[in-house]
Amino acid sequence: MDNRILDLINEQMNFEYESAYIYKAMAAYTDDLDLDGFTNWLDNQSIEEIYHGEGMKDFLQSVGYKPVYTTMEAPKAEYENVLDLVKTAFAHEQEVTRRIHNIAKEANGVDERIRSFIQWYIDEQVEEEENFSKLITRLERIGDNWGAMYVLDHELGLRPAPQKPVIG
Ligand code: OFO
């Protein structure tokens, strides 16, 4: 297998774990505002990111590549408000998408096993971006209306803990 592309997957594995860390810090911010639904949603998003990282770790190990764990930056702890937080999360997901597409581009025509493996992540990113993009729209409509905010918060509190997906 092409080690240069496996290195990119290793890098992305670390970025997925870093995403989990970022969402934990975001959950700490919303918990501080007593928005329990947002906190639940972000905590579950963090678990999902761990699973994304695990999928890459499992793949690397299955092809005999020993994963390397790198240093993570301390995540941002403060935001202007919840809309600012969700916009930051959306921008983060766009960056994840860019990196995943880059792996696919590098693997294309070079290693079909890697190209096929990464397809799951390409599809997943469509949903990831859509989730945050919809939240931005809803929060922009809500504005300073805390009654409407609590309706959304209640809804986000219903997100169940994710199951480990079958990847690749
Ligand atoms: Fe793993 O999709 Fe978000 O970061």
mmCIF file of C-alpha atoms and ligand atoms in Angstrom:
data_model
loop_
_atom_site.group_PDB
_atom_site.id
_atom_site.type_symbol
_atom_site.label_atom_id
_atom_site.label_comp_id
_atom_site.label_asym_id
_atom_site.label_seq_id
_atom_site.Cartn_x
_atom_site.Cartn_y
_atom_site.Cartn_z
ATOM 1 C CA MET A 1 0.000 0.000 0.000
ATOM 2 C CA ASP A 2 1.052 3.580 -0.606
ATOM 3 C CA ASN A 3 2.597 4.740 2.674
ATOM 4 C CA ARG A 4 2.285 8.411 1.782
ATOM 5 C CA ILE A 5 -1.504 8.060 1.623
ATOM 6 C CA LEU A 6 -1.590 5.938 4.787
ATOM 7 C CA ASP A 7 0.277 8.790 6.499
ATOM 8 C CA LEU A 8 -2.549 11.104 5.411
ATOM 9 C CA ILE A 9 -5.090 8.734 6.956
ATOM 10 C CA ASN A 10 -3.036 8.677 10.153
ATOM 11 C CA GLU A 11 -3.057 12.476 10.139
ATOM 12 C CA GLN A 12 -6.813 12.507 9.593
ATOM 13 C CA MET A 13 -7.297 9.930 12.389
ATOM 14 C CA ASN A 14 -5.637 12.423 14.728
ATOM 15 C CA PHE A 15 -7.819 15.225 13.366
ATOM 16 C CA GLU A 16 -10.964 13.176 14.047
ATOM 17 C CA TYR A 17 -9.875 12.644 17.663
ATOM 18 C CA GLU A 18 -9.105 16.357 17.838
ATOM 19 C CA SER A 19 -12.646 17.034 16.585
ATOM 20 C CA ALA A 20 -13.939 14.979 19.529
ATOM 21 C CA TYR A 21 -11.881 17.157 21.866
ATOM 22 C CA ILE A 22 -13.185 20.358 20.234
ATOM 23 C CA TYR A 23 -16.801 19.220 20.652
ATOM 24 C CA LYS A 24 -16.179 18.330 24.298
ATOM 25 C CA ALA A 25 -14.971 21.899 24.899
ATOM 26 C CA MET A 26 -18.046 23.225 23.062
ATOM 27 C CA ALA A 27 -20.252 21.047 25.286
ATOM 28 C CA ALA A 28 -18.553 22.580 28.328
ATOM 29 C CA TYR A 29 -19.472 26.038 26.998
ATOM 30 C CA THR A 30 -23.164 25.155 26.504
ATOM 31 C CA ASP A 31 -23.309 23.328 29.841
ATOM 32 C CA ASP A 32 -22.124 26.537 31.463
ATOM 33 C CA LEU A 33 -25.168 28.256 29.904
ATOM 34 C CA ASP A 34 -27.433 25.480 31.295
ATOM 35 C CA LEU A 35 -28.378 24.451 27.753
ATOM 36 C CA ASP A 36 -28.660 20.749 28.533
ATOM 37 C CA GLY A 37 -29.949 19.761 25.082
ATOM 38 C CA PHE A 38 -27.054 21.401 23.229
ATOM 39 C CA THR A 39 -24.686 19.823 25.717
ATOM 40 C CA ASN A 40 -26.137 16.366 25.083
ATOM 41 C CA TRP A 41 -25.992 16.915 21.318
ATOM 42 C CA LEU A 42 -22.358 18.054 21.404
ATOM 43 C CA ASP A 43 -21.311 15.273 23.782
ATOM 44 C CA ASN A 44 -22.820 12.767 21.356
ATOM 45 C CA GLN A 45 -21.143 14.518 18.442
ATOM 46 C CA SER A 46 -17.870 14.064 20.285
ATOM 47 C CA ILE A 47 -18.504 10.318 20.659
ATOM 48 C CA GLU A 48 -19.263 10.146 16.934
ATOM 49 C CA GLU A 49 -15.893 11.750 16.171
ATOM 50 C CA ILE A 50 -14.143 9.139 18.302
ATOM 51 C CA TYR A 51 -15.832 6.493 16.133
ATOM 52 C CA HIS A 52 -14.607 8.293 12.998
ATOM 53 C CA GLY A 53 -11.089 8.166 14.397
ATOM 54 C CA GLU A 54 -11.526 4.508 15.365
ATOM 55 C CA GLY A 55 -12.555 3.635 11.812
ATOM 56 C CA MET A 56 -9.273 5.036 10.508
ATOM 57 C CA LYS A 57 -7.242 3.419 13.284
ATOM 58 C CA ASP A 58 -8.847 0.020 12.548
ATOM 59 C CA PHE A 59 -8.132 0.395 8.828
ATOM 60 C CA LEU A 60 -4.499 1.366 9.397
ATOM 61 C CA GLN A 61 -3.962 -1.567 11.732
ATOM 62 C CA SER A 62 -5.637 -3.979 9.333
ATOM 63 C CA VAL A 63 -3.044 -3.103 6.681
ATOM 64 C CA GLY A 64 -0.110 -3.366 9.094
ATOM 65 C CA TYR A 65 0.425 0.366 9.672
ATOM 66 C CA LYS A 66 1.091 1.300 13.289
ATOM 67 C CA PRO A 67 -0.924 4.457 14.098
ATOM 68 C CA VAL A 68 1.020 7.429 15.435
ATOM 69 C CA TYR A 69 -0.730 9.693 17.931
ATOM 70 C CA THR A 70 0.235 13.359 17.723
ATOM 71 C CA THR A 71 -0.173 16.391 19.976
ATOM 72 C CA MET A 72 -3.550 18.103 20.038
ATOM 73 C CA GLU A 73 -4.078 21.833 20.398
ATOM 74 C CA ALA A 74 -6.118 23.032 23.372
ATOM 75 C CA PRO A 75 -9.632 23.652 22.017
ATOM 76 C CA LYS A 76 -11.284 27.069 22.063
ATOM 77 C CA ALA A 77 -13.226 27.517 25.302
ATOM 78 C CA GLU A 78 -15.126 30.771 24.798
ATOM 79 C CA TYR A 79 -17.556 31.982 22.137
ATOM 80 C CA GLU A 80 -19.598 35.137 21.606
ATOM 81 C CA ASN A 81 -22.767 33.081 21.829
ATOM 82 C CA VAL A 82 -24.209 29.721 20.712
ATOM 83 C CA LEU A 83 -24.577 30.876 17.104
ATOM 84 C CA ASP A 84 -20.877 31.751 17.036
ATOM 85 C CA LEU A 85 -20.098 28.282 18.420
ATOM 86 C CA VAL A 86 -22.187 26.517 15.775
ATOM 87 C CA LYS A 87 -20.669 28.628 12.987
ATOM 88 C CA THR A 88 -17.221 27.626 14.251
ATOM 89 C CA ALA A 89 -18.264 23.966 14.242
ATOM 90 C CA PHE A 90 -19.575 24.292 10.683
ATOM 91 C CA ALA A 91 -16.286 25.813 9.500
ATOM 92 C CA HIS A 92 -14.454 22.964 11.237
ATOM 93 C CA GLU A 93 -16.559 20.384 9.407
ATOM 94 C CA GLN A 94 -15.851 22.117 6.092
ATOM 95 C CA GLU A 95 -12.146 21.759 6.847
ATOM 96 C CA VAL A 96 -12.656 18.058 7.649
ATOM 97 C CA THR A 97 -14.434 17.640 4.309
ATOM 98 C CA ARG A 98 -11.586 19.373 2.480
ATOM 99 C CA ARG A 99 -9.025 17.033 4.055
ATOM 100 C CA ILE A 100 -11.075 13.902 3.342
ATOM 101 C CA HIS A 101 -11.551 14.924 -0.278
ATOM 102 C CA ASN A 102 -7.825 15.456 -0.523
ATOM 103 C CA ILE A 103 -7.174 11.885 0.677
ATOM 104 C CA ALA A 104 -9.630 10.616 -1.948
ATOM 105 C CA LYS A 105 -7.880 12.660 -4.640
ATOM 106 C CA GLU A 106 -4.465 11.305 -3.638
ATOM 107 C CA ALA A 107 -5.738 7.702 -3.580
ATOM 108 C CA ASN A 108 -7.628 7.948 -6.852
ATOM 109 C CA GLY A 109 -5.998 5.703 -9.460
ATOM 110 C CA VAL A 110 -3.138 4.943 -7.032
ATOM 111 C CA ASP A 111 -4.712 2.671 -4.429
ATOM 112 C CA GLU A 112 -8.309 1.583 -4.926
ATOM 113 C CA ARG A 113 -8.529 -0.030 -1.452
ATOM 114 C CA ILE A 114 -7.847 3.317 0.199
ATOM 115 C CA ARG A 115 -10.088 5.128 -2.290
ATOM 116 C CA SER A 116 -12.909 2.713 -1.483
ATOM 117 C CA PHE A 117 -12.335 2.960 2.290
ATOM 118 C CA ILE A 118 -12.490 6.753 2.281
ATOM 119 C CA GLN A 119 -15.856 6.837 0.485
ATOM 120 C CA TRP A 120 -17.707 6.256 3.789
ATOM 121 C CA TYR A 121 -16.185 9.480 5.144
ATOM 122 C CA ILE A 122 -17.064 11.456 2.012
ATOM 123 C CA ASP A 123 -20.712 10.444 2.424
ATOM 124 C CA GLU A 124 -20.653 11.073 6.178
ATOM 125 C CA GLN A 125 -19.388 14.629 5.694
ATOM 126 C CA VAL A 126 -22.508 15.508 3.697
ATOM 127 C CA GLU A 127 -24.575 14.777 6.812
ATOM 128 C CA GLU A 128 -22.077 16.451 9.156
ATOM 129 C CA GLU A 129 -22.154 19.725 7.219
ATOM 130 C CA GLU A 130 -25.925 19.600 6.791
ATOM 131 C CA ASN A 131 -26.485 19.188 10.562
ATOM 132 C CA PHE A 132 -24.497 22.300 11.427
ATOM 133 C CA SER A 133 -25.767 24.320 8.504
ATOM 134 C CA LYS A 134 -29.379 23.663 9.600
ATOM 135 C CA LEU A 135 -28.542 24.615 13.174
ATOM 136 C CA ILE A 136 -27.107 27.937 11.948
ATOM 137 C CA THR A 137 -30.318 28.691 10.049
ATOM 138 C CA ARG A 138 -32.471 27.837 13.053
ATOM 139 C CA LEU A 139 -30.367 29.880 15.468
ATOM 140 C CA GLU A 140 -30.435 32.878 13.117
ATOM 141 C CA ARG A 141 -34.235 32.666 13.073
ATOM 142 C CA ILE A 142 -34.369 32.303 16.869
ATOM 143 C CA GLY A 143 -32.216 35.379 17.516
ATOM 144 C CA ASP A 144 -32.696 36.521 21.122
ATOM 145 C CA ASN A 145 -35.930 34.605 21.640
ATOM 146 C CA TRP A 146 -35.054 32.372 24.597
ATOM 147 C CA GLY A 147 -38.457 30.632 24.445
ATOM 148 C CA ALA A 148 -37.672 29.402 20.928
ATOM 149 C CA MET A 149 -34.131 28.589 22.067
ATOM 150 C CA TYR A 150 -35.452 26.227 24.730
ATOM 151 C CA VAL A 151 -37.670 24.475 22.166
ATOM 152 C CA LEU A 152 -34.552 23.770 20.075
ATOM 153 C CA ASP A 153 -32.579 22.846 23.191
ATOM 154 C CA HIS A 154 -35.247 20.305 24.149
ATOM 155 C CA GLU A 155 -35.114 18.779 20.672
ATOM 156 C CA LEU A 156 -31.313 18.492 20.756
ATOM 157 C CA GLY A 157 -31.604 16.782 24.116
ATOM 158 C CA LEU A 158 -33.320 13.866 22.372
ATOM 159 C CA ARG A 159 -30.280 12.937 20.252
ATOM 160 C CA PRO A 160 -29.371 9.403 21.304
ATOM 161 C CA ALA A 161 -25.817 8.250 21.945
ATOM 162 C CA PRO A 162 -24.369 6.999 18.634
ATOM 163 C CA GLN A 163 -23.557 3.354 17.960
ATOM 164 C CA LYS A 164 -20.209 2.453 16.468
ATOM 165 C CA PRO A 165 -20.776 2.485 12.687
ATOM 166 C CA VAL A 166 -19.491 -0.127 10.253
ATOM 167 C CA ILE A 167 -16.862 1.780 8.263
ATOM 168 C CA GLY A 168 -15.202 0.763 5.005
HETATM 169 FE FE1 OFO B 1 -15.613 13.250 11.702
HETATM 170 O O1 OFO B 1 -16.809 14.428 11.007
HETATM 171 FE FE2 OFO B 1 -16.927 15.823 12.123
HETATM 172 O O2 OFO B 1 -15.197 16.231 12.284
#
